[in-house]
XYZ file of C-alpha atoms in Angstrom:
554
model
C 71.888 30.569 55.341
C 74.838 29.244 57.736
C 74.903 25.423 58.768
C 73.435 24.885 62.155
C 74.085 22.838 64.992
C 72.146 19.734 65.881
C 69.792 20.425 68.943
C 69.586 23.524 70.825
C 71.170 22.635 73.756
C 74.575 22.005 71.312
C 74.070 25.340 69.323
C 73.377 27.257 72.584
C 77.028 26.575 74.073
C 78.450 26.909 71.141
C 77.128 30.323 70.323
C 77.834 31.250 74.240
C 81.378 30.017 74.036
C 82.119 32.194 70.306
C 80.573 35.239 72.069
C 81.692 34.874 75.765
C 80.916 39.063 76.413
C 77.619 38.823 75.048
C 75.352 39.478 77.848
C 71.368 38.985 79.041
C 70.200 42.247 80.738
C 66.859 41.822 83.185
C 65.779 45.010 84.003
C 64.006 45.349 87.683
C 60.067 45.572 88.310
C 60.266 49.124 87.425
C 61.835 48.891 83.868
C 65.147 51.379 85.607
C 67.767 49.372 86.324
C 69.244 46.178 84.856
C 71.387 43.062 86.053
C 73.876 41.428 83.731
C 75.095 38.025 83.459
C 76.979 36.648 79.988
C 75.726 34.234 77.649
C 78.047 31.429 79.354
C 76.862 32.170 82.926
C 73.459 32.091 82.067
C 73.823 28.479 80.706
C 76.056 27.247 83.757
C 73.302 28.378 85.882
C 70.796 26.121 83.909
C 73.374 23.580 83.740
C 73.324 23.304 87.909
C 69.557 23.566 87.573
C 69.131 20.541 85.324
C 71.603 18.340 87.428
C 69.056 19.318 90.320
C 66.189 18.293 88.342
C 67.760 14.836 87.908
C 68.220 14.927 91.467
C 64.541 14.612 91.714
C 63.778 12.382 89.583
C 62.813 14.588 85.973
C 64.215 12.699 83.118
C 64.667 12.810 79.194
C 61.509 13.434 77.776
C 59.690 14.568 80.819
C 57.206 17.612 80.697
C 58.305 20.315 82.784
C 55.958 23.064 83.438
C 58.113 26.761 83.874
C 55.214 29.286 85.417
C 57.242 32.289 86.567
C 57.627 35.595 84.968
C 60.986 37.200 83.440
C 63.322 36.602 85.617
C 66.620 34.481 86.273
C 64.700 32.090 87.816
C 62.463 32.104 84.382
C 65.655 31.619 82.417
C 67.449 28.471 85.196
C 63.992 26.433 85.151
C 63.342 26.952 81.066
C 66.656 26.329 79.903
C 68.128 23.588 82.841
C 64.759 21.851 81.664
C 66.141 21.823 78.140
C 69.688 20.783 79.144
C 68.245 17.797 80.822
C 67.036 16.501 77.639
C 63.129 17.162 79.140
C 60.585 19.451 77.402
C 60.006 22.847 79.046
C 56.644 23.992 78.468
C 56.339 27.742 79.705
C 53.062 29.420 80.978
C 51.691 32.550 82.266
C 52.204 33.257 85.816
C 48.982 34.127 87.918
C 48.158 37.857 87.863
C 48.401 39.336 91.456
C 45.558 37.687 93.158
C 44.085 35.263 90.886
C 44.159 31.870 91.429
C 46.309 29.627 89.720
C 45.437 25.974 90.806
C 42.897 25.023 88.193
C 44.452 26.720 85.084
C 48.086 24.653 86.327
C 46.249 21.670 87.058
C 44.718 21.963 83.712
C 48.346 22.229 82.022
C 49.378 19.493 83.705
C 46.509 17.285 82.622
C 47.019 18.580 79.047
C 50.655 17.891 79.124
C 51.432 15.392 81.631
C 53.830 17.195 83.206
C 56.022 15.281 85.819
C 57.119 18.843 87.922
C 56.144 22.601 87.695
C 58.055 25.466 88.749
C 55.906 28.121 90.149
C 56.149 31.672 91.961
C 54.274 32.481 94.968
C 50.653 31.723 92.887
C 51.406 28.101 94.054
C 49.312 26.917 96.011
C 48.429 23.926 98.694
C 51.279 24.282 101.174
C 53.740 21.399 101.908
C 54.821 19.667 98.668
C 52.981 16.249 98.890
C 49.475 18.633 99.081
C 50.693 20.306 96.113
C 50.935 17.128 94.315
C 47.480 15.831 95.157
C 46.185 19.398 93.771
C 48.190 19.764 90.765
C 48.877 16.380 89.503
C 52.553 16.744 89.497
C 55.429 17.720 92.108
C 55.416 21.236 91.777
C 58.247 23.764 93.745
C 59.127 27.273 93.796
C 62.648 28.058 92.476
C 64.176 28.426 95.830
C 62.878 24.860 96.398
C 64.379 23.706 93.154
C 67.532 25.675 94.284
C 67.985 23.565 97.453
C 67.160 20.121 96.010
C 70.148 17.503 96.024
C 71.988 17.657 92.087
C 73.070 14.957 90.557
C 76.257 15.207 88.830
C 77.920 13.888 85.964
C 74.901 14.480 83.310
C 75.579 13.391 80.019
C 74.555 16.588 77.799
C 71.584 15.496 75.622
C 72.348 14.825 71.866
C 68.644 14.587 70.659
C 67.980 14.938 66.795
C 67.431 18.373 64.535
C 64.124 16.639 64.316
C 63.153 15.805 68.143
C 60.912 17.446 70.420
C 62.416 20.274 72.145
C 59.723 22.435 73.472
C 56.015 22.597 73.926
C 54.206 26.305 73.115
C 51.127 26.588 74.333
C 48.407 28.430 71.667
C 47.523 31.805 72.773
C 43.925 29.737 72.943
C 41.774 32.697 70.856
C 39.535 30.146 69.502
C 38.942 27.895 71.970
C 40.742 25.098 74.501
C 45.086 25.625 74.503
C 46.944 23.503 72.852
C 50.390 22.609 73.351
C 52.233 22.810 70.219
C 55.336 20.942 69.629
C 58.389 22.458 68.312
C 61.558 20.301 67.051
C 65.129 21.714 67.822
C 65.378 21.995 63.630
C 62.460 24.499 63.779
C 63.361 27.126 66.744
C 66.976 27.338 64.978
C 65.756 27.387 61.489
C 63.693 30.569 63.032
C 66.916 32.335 64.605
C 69.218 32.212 61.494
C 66.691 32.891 59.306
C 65.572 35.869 61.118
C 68.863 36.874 61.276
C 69.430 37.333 57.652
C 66.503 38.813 56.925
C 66.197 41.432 59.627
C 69.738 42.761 58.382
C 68.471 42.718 54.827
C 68.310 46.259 54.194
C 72.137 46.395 54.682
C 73.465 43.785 53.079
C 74.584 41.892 55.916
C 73.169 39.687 58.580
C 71.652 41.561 61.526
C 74.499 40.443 63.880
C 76.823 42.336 61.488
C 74.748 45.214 62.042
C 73.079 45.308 65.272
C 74.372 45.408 68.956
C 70.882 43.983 70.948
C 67.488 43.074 71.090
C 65.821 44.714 73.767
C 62.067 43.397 74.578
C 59.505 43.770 77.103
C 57.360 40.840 75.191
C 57.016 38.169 78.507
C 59.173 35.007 77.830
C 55.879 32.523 77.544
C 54.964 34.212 74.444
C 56.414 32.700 71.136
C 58.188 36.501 70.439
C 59.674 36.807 73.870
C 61.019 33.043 74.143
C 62.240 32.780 70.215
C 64.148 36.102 71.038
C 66.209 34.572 73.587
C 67.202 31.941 70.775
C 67.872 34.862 68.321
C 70.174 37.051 71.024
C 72.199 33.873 72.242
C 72.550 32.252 68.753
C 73.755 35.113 66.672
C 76.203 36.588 69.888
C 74.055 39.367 70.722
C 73.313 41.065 73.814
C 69.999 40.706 74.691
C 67.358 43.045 77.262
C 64.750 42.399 78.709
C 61.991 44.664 80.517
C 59.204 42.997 82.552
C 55.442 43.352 80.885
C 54.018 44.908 83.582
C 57.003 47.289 83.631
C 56.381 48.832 80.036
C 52.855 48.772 80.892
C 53.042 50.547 83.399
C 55.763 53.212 82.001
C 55.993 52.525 78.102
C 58.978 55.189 78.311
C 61.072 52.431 79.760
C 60.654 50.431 76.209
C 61.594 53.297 74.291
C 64.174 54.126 76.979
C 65.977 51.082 76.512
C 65.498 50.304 72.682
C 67.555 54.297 72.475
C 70.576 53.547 74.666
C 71.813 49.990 74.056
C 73.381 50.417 70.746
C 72.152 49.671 67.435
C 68.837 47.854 68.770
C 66.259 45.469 67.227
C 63.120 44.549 68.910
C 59.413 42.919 68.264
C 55.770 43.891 69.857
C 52.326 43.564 68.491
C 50.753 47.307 67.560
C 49.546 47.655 70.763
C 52.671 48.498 72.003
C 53.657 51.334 69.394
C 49.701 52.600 69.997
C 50.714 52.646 73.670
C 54.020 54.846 73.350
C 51.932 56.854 71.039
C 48.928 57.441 73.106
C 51.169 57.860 76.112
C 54.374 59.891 75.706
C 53.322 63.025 74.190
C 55.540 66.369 74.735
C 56.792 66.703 78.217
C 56.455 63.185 78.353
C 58.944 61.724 75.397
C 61.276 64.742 76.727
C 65.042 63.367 76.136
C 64.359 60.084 74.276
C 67.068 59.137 71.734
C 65.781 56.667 69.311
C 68.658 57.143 66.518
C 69.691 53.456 67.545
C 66.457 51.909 66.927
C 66.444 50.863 63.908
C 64.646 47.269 63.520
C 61.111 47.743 65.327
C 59.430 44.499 64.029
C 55.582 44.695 64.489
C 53.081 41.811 64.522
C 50.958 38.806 66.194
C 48.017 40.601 65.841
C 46.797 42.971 62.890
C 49.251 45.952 61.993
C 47.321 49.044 61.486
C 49.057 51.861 59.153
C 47.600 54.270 61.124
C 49.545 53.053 63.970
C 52.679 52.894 61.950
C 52.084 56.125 60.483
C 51.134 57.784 64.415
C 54.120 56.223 66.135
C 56.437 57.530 62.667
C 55.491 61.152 63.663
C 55.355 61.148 67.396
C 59.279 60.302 67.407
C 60.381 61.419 64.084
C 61.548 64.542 66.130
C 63.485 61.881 68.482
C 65.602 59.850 65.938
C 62.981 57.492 64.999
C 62.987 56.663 61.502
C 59.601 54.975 59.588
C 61.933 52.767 57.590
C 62.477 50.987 60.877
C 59.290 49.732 61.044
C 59.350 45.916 59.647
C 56.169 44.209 59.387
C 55.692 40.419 60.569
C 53.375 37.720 60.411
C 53.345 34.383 62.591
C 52.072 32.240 64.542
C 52.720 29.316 67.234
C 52.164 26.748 64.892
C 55.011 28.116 62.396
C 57.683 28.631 65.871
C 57.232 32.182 65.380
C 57.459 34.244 62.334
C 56.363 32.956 58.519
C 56.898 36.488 56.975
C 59.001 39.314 57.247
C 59.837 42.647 56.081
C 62.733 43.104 54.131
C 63.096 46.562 55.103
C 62.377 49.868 52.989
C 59.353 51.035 54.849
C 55.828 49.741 55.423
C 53.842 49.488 52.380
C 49.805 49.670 52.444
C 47.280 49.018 49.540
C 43.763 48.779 48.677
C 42.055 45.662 48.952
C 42.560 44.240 45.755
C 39.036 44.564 43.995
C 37.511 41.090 43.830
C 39.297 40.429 46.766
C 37.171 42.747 49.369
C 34.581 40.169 50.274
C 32.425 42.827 52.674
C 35.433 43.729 54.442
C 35.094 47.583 54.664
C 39.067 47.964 54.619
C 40.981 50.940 52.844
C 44.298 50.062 53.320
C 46.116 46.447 54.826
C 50.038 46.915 55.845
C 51.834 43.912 53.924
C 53.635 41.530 55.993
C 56.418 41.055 54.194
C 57.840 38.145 52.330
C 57.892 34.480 53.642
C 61.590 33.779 55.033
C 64.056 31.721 53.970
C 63.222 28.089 53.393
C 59.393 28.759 53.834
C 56.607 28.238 51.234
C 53.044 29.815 51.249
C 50.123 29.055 49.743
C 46.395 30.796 49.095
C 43.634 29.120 49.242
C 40.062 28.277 48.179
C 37.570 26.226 50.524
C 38.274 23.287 48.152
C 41.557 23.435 49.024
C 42.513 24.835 45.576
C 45.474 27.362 44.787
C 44.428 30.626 44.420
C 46.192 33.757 42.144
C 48.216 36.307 43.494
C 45.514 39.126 44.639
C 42.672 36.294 45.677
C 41.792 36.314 49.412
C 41.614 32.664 50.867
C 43.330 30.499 53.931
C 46.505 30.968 54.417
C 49.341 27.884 54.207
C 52.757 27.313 55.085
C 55.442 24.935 54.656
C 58.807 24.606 55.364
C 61.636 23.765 58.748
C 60.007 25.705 60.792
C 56.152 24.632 61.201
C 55.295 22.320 64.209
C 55.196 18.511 64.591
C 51.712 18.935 65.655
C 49.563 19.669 68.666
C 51.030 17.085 71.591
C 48.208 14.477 72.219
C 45.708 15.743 69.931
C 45.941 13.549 66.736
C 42.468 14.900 65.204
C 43.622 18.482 65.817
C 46.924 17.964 64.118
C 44.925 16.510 61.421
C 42.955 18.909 60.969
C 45.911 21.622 60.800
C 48.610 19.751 58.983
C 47.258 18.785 55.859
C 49.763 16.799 53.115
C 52.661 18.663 54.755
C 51.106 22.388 54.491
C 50.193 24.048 58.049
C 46.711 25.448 57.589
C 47.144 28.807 59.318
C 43.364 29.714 59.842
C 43.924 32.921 58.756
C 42.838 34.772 55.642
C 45.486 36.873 53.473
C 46.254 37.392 50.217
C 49.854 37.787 47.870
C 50.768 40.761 46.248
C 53.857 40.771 44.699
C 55.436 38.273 46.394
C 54.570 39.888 50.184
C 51.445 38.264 52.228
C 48.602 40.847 53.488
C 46.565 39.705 56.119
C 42.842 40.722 56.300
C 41.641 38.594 59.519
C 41.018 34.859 60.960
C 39.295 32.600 58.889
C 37.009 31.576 61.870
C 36.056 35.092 62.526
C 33.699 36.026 59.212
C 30.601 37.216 60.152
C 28.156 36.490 57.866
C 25.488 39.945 58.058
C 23.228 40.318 55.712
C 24.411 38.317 52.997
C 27.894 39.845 53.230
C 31.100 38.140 54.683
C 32.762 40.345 56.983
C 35.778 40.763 59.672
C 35.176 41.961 63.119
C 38.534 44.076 62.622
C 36.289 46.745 60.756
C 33.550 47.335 62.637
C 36.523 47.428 66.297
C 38.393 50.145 64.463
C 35.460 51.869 63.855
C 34.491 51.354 67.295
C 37.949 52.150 68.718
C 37.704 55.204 66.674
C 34.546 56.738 67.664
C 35.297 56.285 71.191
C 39.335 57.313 71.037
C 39.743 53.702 71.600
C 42.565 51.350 70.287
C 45.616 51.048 72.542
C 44.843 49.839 76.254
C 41.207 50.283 75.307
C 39.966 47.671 73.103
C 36.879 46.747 71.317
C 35.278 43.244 70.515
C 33.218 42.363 68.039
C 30.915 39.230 67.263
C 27.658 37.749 65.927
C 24.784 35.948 67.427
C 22.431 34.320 66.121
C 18.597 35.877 66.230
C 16.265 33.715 64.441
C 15.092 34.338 61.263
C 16.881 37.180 60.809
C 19.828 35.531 61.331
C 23.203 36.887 62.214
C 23.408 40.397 64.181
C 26.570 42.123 65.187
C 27.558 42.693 68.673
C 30.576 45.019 69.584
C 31.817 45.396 73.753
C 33.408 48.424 73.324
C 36.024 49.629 76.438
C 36.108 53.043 77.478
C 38.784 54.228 79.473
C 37.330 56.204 81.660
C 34.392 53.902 84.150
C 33.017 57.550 84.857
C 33.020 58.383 81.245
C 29.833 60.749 81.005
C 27.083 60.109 78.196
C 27.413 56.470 77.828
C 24.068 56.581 75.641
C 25.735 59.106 73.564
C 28.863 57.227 72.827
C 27.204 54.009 72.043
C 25.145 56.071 69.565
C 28.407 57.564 68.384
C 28.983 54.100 67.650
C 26.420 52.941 65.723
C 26.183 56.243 64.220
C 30.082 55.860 62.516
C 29.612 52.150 61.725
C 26.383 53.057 59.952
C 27.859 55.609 57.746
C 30.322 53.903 56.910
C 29.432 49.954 56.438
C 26.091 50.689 56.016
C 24.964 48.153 58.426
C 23.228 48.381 61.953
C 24.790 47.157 65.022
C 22.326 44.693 67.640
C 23.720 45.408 70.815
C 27.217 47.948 72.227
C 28.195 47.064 75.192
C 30.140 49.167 77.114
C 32.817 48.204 79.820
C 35.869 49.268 81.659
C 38.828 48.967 80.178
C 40.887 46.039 80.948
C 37.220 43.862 80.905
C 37.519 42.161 77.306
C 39.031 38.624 77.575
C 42.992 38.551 76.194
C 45.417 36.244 75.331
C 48.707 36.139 76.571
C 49.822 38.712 73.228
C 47.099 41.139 73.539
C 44.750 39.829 71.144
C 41.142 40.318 71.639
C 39.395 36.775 72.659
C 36.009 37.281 70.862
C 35.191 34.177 71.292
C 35.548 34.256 74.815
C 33.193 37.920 74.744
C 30.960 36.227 72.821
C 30.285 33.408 75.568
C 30.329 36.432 78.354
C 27.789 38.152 76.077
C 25.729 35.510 75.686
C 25.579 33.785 79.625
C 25.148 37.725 80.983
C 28.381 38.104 82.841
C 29.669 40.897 80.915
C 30.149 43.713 83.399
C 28.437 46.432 81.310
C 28.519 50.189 82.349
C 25.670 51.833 83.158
């Protein structure tokens, strides 16, 4: 792997000033049209925002808060943060009339943030009333826009090993955390992902492809480590707002067909979307000969996604071998494993290794990337075989410092330099399979087994599994112990026969785990708590379940 530069804010113009007719694309609210600007303008736009920031008062170290969605404004506050030598720490943006001022105040607190950027989700008025409420000065970008600069910044020179941005944990078991990610580790991730997403041809991607195009939103670890990995290796680099693919998955596909030779990420959700959504009429015209990377992970990959979204375009270009499975998380910058290309592979569970699980087949994540070590194993802590299922652990440039202000979480997580992932896999020939979280057993009956089961089955009696997810959980029920719960989502709120499909239910998770289910509870879709990358919050359903605040049908 090529030498890299010292701090991001070095390699950045350095990459924009090799590549000055590499360009960042934002497409509008619709996903139709984009605007341009190159590599170089995008940085001398930051570099006018961070002069501003000094202006009032942010200095080298400082916690800035960026909550705005994709957008140019998104890319001045985020990166002019960075090239003021403070630490940008991006967040979700309210959703369209939810309140924001407790969850920022909360970041704030957890951070201690000196200013946030916010959209029109800030609230409190006049600026000093915003302070009292949030905890820190907090302005919209035109605000930022008009503040007085001051010039003649020195550019920051911080160390490969320095702070350079704080990632907040998609928070699926329990309280955010900010993690903290060195300049070493977010370029460690973009040169190694470059060689190893152009793999399959000998050469690194940047040799081979012309763009990234993404609709993941720029919070998430994906969406903001692909900015690094466009800018870094001089390529162009697209981006389609969330609610725009959402909305009109076409515009993904659109987009990943007619910018080149394209690369992009999303977890299976999104190829489930495009397959439940474009059918006939609908994928009419697409062109998808270019797309040829489609990376696939932060949450479970599911073959029979893979093997759905293979056929539905197969007749447009789209080739299975383009599918390369990933596995990451926050606490690693972004990706630990990747695909080296071929096509997906699936296996049994090894046997011995199925510990109650119920699987048939789990989609290997590929092998760890360059410079990064993995590990399997026991409770004790002990090394496990290849083929044993245990805790996943990683080590290498690109895991975090640790979780900022949180020394007994750190602790907890970094353990004599290996990042305990809290997730359970195993190693077959050299490539990782995940089978579920580690905190997510449940424990029926004597048997050890992962709620990913018993949603697919779910998902599947009910047509389920793209925008209409299931959840499942245990409570505890006295003697008899642990019972399983599942909220299952039905697309439809005037979906007929809810009796009947929460006996389909049980009736398919019956036959085929032999086990009873306590309790299906059906809601809308849209009703089962998130994270910022799609994945299911059981533990947040579980606390709904429990106080009564579920919003059942029926």
């Amino acid at each position: 792997m090529r030498d890299i530069e010292r701090s991001l804010p070095a390699a950045l113009a350095a990459a924009a000033a090799r590549h000055p007719d590499r360009v960042i694309g934002v497409f509008d609210r619709r996903g139709r049209t984009p605007e341009t600007r190159t590599h170089a303008e995008v940085l001398r736009s930051a570099r006018r925002t961070a002069e501003r920031m000094a202006g009032l008062g942010v200095g080298e170290g400082d916690r800035v808060i960026v909550c705005l969605p994709t957008s140019w404004e998104w890319f001045d506050a985020w990166l002019g943060t960075l090239l003021r030598g403070a630490i940008p720490v991006a967040m979700a943006p309210a959703v369209a009339g939810a309140p924001a001022g407790e969850r920022i105040a909360e970041a704030v607190s957890l951070v201690g943030a000196r200013l946030v950027v916010g959209g029109r989700e800030l609230e409190g008025g006049p600026s000093a009333e915003r302070e009292r409420l949030y905890g820190a000065a907090a302005l919209t970008p035109e605000e930022l826009e008009s503040a007085p600069a001051a010039k003649g910044l020195r550019e920051p020179a911080p160390e490969p090993g320095a702070l350079a941005f704080l990632q907040f944990t998609s928070g699926s078991t329990g309280r955010p955390r900010a993690v903290m990610i060195p300049h070493r580790a977010a370029l460690h991730q973009a040169y190694a992902q470059d060689e190893v997403v152009g793999a399959p041809w000998g050469v690194p991607s940047r040799e081979r492809f012309d763009a990234l195009v993404s609709w993941l939103p720029l919070y998430h670890d994906m969406g903001l480590l692909g900015i690094f990995y466009s800018i870094l290796n001089g390529r162009d680099l697209w981006l389609l707002p969330p609610q725009a693919f959402l909305a009109r998955p076409r515009s993904w596909l659109e987009a990943a067909g007619s910018r080149g030779t394209t690369v992009t990420a999303a977890p299976n959700f999104g190829y489930q979307l495009c397959t439940e959504r474009l059918d006939g009429e609908q994928a009419e015209g697409l062109d998808l000969a270019g797309f040829q990377a489609a990376l696939t992970g932060a949450e479970m990959v599911r073959a029979d996604t893979i093997d759905a979204f293979s056929e539905r375009f197969a007749a447009h270009g789209f080739s299975r071998e383009s599918f390369r499975p990933c596995y990451g998380l926050a606490e690693a910058t972004l990706a630990v494993t990747l695909d080296r290309g071929g096509g997906p592979r699936a296996v049994p569970v090894p046997g011995g290794a199925d510990a109650g699980l119920g699987l048939d087949r789990l989609v290997s994540n590929g092998e760890p990337i360059p410079g990064t070590e993995l590990q399997i194993t026991a409770p004790d802590g002990s090394v496990l075989p290849p083929g044993e299922l245990g805790e996943v652990r990683i080590k290498g440039p690109s895991v975090f410092l640790g979780y900022y202000d949180d020394p007994e979480a750190t602790a907890e997580t970094l353990v004599d330099g290996w990042l305990r992932a809290g997730d359970l896999g195993f190693v077959d020939r050299g490539e990782l399979f995940i089978a579920g979280r580690l905190k997510e057993i449940l424990i029926v009956r004597g048997q050890n087994l992962m709620p990913h089961e018993f949603e697919r089955l779910a998902e599947s009696a009910t047509g389920g599994g793209g925008a209409a997810r299931a959840a499942a959980f245990s409570v505890a029920r006295g003697p008899e112990g642990e019972e399983v719960i599942l909220v299952v989502e039905l697309a439809r709120s005037d979906a007929p026969g809810l009796a009947e499909i929460a006996a389909a239910v049980r009736s398919r998770i019956g036959r085929e785990l032999a086990l009873p289910v306590a309790d299906v509870a059906l809601v809308r879709r849209g009703r089962i708590p998130r994270t910022t990358s799609g994945k299911v919050k059981r533990d947040e359903a579980r606390r709904l379940y429990l106080a009564g605040e579920l919003q059942r049908l029926g």
